[in-house]
Coordinates of C-alpha atoms and ligand atoms in Angstrom, one line a residue:
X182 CA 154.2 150.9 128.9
X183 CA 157.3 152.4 130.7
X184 CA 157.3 155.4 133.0
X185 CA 154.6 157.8 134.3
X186 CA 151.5 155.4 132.5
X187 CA 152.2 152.4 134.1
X188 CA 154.2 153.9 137.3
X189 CA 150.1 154.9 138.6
X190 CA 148.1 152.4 136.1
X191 CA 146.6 151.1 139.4
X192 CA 145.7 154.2 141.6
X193 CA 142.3 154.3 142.8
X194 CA 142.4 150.0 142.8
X195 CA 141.8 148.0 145.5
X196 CA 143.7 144.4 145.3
X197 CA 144.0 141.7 147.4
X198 CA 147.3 139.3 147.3
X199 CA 148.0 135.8 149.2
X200 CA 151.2 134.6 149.3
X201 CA 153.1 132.2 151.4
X202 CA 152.3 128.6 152.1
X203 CA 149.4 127.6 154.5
X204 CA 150.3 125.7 157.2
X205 CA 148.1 122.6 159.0
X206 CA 148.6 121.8 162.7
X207 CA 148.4 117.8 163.3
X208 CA 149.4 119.1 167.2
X209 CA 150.6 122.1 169.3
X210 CA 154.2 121.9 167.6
X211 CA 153.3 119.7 164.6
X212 CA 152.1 120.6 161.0
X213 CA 151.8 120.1 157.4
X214 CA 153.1 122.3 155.3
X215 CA 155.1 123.5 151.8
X216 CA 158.4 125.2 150.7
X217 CA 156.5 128.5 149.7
X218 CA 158.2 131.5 151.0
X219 CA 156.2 133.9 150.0
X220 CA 158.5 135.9 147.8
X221 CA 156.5 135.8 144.6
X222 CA 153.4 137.4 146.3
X223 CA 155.4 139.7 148.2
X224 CA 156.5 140.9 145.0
X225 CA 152.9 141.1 143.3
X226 CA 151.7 143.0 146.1
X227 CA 154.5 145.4 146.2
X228 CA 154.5 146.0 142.2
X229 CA 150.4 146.9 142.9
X230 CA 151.1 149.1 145.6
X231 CA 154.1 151.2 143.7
X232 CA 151.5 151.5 140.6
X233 CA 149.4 152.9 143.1
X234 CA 147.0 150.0 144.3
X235 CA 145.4 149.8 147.9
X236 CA 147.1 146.3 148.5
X237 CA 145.8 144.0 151.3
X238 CA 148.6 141.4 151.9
X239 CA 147.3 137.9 153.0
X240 CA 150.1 136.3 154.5
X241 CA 150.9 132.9 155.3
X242 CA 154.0 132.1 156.9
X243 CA 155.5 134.4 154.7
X244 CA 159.5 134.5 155.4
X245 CA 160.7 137.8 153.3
X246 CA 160.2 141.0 154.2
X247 CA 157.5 143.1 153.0
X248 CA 157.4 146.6 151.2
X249 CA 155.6 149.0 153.9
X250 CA 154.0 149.9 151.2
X251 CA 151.8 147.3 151.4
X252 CA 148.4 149.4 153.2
X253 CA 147.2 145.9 154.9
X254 CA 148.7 142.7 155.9
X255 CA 146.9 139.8 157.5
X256 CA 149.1 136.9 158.9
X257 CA 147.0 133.3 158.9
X258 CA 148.1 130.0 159.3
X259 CA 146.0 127.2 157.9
X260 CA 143.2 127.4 154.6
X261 CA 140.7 127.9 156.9
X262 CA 142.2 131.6 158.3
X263 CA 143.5 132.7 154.7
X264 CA 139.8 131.3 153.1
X265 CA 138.2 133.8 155.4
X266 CA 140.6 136.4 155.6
X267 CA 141.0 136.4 151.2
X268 CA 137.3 136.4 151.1
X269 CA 136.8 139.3 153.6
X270 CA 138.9 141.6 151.9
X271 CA 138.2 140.0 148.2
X272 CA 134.1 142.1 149.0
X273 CA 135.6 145.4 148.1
X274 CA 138.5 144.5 145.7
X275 CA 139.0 145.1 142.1
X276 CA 141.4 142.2 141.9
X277 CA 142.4 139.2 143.6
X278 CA 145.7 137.3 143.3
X279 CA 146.2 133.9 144.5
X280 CA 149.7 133.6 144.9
X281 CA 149.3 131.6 148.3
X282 CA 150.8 127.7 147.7
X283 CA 147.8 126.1 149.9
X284 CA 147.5 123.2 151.3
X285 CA 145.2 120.7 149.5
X286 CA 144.5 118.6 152.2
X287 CA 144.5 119.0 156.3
X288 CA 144.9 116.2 158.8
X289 CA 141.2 115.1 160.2
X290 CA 142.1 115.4 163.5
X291 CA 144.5 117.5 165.3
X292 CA 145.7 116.5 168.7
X293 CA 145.6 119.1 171.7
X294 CA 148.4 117.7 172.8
X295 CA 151.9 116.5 171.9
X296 CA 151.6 113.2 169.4
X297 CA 154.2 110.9 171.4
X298 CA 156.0 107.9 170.2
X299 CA 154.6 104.9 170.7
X300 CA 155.7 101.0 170.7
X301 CA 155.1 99.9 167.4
X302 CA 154.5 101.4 163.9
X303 CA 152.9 104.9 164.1
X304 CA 149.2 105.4 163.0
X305 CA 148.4 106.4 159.1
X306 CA 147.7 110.4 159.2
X307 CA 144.0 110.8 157.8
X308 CA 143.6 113.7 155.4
X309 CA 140.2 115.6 154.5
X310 CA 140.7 118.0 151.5
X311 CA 140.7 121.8 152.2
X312 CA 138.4 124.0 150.0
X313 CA 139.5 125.6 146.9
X314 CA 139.8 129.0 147.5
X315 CA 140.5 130.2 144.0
X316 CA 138.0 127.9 142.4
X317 CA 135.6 129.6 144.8
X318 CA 136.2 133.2 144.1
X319 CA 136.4 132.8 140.6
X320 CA 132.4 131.2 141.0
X321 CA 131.5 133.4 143.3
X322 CA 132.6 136.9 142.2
X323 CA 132.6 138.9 145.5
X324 CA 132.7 142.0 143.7
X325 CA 131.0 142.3 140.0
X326 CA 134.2 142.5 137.6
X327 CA 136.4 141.6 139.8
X328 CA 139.3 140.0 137.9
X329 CA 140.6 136.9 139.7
X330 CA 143.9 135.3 139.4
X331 CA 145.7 132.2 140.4
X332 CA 148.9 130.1 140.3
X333 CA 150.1 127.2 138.8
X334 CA 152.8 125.3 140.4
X335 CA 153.3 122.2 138.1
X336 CA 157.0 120.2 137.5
X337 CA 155.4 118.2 134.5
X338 CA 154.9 114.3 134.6
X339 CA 154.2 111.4 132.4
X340 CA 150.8 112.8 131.9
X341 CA 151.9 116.0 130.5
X342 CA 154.2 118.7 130.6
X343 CA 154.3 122.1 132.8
X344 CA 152.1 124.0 130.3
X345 CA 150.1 121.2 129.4
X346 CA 148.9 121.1 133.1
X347 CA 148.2 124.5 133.0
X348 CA 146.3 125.0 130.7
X349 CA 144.3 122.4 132.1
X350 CA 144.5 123.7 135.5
X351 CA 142.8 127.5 134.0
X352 CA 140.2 125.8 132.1
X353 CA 139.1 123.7 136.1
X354 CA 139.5 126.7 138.0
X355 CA 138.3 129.3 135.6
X356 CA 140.2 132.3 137.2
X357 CA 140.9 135.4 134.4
X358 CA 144.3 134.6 134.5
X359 CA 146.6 131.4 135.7
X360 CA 150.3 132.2 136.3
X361 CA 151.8 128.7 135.1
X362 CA 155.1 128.7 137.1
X363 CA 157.9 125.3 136.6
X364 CA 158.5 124.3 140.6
X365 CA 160.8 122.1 141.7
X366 CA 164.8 121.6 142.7
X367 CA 166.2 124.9 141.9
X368 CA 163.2 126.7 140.3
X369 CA 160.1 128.8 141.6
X370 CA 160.2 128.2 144.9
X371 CA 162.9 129.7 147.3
X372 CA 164.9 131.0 144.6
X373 CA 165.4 135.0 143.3
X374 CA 164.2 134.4 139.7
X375 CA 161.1 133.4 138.2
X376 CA 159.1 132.5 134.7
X377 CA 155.8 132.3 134.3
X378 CA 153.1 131.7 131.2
X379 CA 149.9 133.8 131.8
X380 CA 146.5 131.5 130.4
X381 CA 143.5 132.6 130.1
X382 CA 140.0 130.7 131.6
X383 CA 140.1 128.7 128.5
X384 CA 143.6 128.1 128.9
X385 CA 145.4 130.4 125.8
X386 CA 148.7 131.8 126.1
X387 CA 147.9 135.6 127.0
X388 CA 151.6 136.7 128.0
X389 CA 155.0 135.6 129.1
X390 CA 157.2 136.9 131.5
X391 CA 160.7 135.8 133.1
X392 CA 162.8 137.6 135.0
X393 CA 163.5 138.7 138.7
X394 CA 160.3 138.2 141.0
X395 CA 159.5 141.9 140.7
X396 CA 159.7 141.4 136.6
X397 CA 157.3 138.7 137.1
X398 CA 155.0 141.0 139.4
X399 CA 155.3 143.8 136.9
X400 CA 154.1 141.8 133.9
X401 CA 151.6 140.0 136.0
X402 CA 150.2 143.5 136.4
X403 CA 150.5 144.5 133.0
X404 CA 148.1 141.9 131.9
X405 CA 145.9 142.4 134.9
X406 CA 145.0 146.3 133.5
X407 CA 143.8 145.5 130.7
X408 CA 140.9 143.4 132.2
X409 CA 139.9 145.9 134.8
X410 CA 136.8 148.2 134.0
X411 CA 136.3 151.9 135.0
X412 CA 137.6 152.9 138.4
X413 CA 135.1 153.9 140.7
X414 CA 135.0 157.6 140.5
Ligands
CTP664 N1 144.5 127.0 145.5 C1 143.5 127.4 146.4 N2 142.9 126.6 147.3 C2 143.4 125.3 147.4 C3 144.4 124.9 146.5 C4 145.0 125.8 145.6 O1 143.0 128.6 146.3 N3 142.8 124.5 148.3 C5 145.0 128.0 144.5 C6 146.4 128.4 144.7 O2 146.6 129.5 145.5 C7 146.8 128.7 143.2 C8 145.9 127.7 142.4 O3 144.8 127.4 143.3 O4 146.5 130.0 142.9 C9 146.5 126.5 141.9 O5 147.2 125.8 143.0 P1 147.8 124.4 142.6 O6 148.3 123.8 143.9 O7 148.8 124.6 141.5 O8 146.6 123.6 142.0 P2 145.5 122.5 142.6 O9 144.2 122.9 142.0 O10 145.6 122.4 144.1 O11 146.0 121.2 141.9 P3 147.3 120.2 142.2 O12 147.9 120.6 143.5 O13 146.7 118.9 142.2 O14 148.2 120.4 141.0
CA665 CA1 147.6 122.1 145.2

């Protein structure tokens, strides 16, 4: 739907967006971290708030500039800040969109002060996995009917192909909706464009849509609608 329908098919709606890549300190200047910059979810959260959402922006490291008007934006670093920062917003939300690349695992340890060189071959990091934020909400259900997306970054592998993955991916997590999105040398991340396949929990093909990042955002939306009950009066 073009025009006025879909201009304010949000208003009254209260979503939440992650975007950026989570970052985990191994000392004061050190971390582990991903490529994400955060365009994708600045665009979902920017689409939401011109169709007339209340949009609460969790950001991590996010380095684009976001559309003012975005109501809310809370900057976090690690899992740990965007878990409880996603979850605190995510009580009151109609919708929440992981778009956030986050780091699966975090060092054990992090020093509280510089790791220096030493004589001889450096020690093995030692990784604990981080929750799963997204598997988490879509259990939990902060909010009844609230309609919780996710991401997919896959490149494809002996195993399978991008979709393949995917749709396995929807069927683990059990979000609404899984944005299966190709990443790798010069597609998803960084770069102006975008394509993504939208599966459902059991891992169907609900909707396709390429384009600029703001195309993506729009049909993102288009299939969010849909799933979203009355509006609170
Ligand atoms: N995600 C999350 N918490 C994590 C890891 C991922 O919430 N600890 C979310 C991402 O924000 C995204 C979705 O889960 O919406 C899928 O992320 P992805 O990295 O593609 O999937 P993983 O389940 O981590 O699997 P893998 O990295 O092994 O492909
Ligand atoms: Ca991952």
């Amino acid at each position: 739907v073009r025009g006025q329908d879909r201009e304010q098919d949000l208003a009254g709606r209260r979503v939440v967006v992650s975007a950026g890549g989570t970052r985990e300190p191994l000392d004061p200047v050190r971390f582990l971290g991903n490529r994400s910059s955060g365009r994708q979810g600045a665009e979902i959260a920017a689409a939401a708030a011109a169709r007339g959402a209340h949009v609460t922006l969790v950001a991590a490291n996010v380095s684009v500039p976001v559309d003012p008007a975005v109501a809310d934006v809370v900057a976090v670093e690690t899992t740990a800040e965007l878990r409880d920062a996603v979850r605190d917003a995510a009580r009151t939300a109609d919708v929440v969109v992981m778009a956030a690349a986050v780091a699966d695992f975090r060092p054990a340890a992090v020093a509280g002060t510089k790791i220096k060189k030493t004589a001889g071959a450096p020690a093995a990091i030692e990784l604990v996995e981080n929750p799963d934020v997204l598997a988490e909400l879509a259990r939990d259900r902060l909010r009844a009917g609230q309609v919780v997306v996710g991401f997919a970054a896959e490149t494809g592998d002996a195993t399978g192909d991008v979709l393949a993955h995917g749709r396995a991916k929807a069927r683990r997590k059990g979000a609404d909706l899984l944005a299966v999105n190709e990443v790798g040398d010069g597609v998803g991340f960084g770069v102006a464009d975008n394509h993504v396949t939208l599966v459902d929990a059991e891992g169907r093909t609900v909707h396709e849509v390429g384009g600029t990042k703001r195309a993506v955002a729009d049909g993102l939306w288009d299939a969010v609608v849909p799933l979203l009950g009355a509006a609170d009066a």
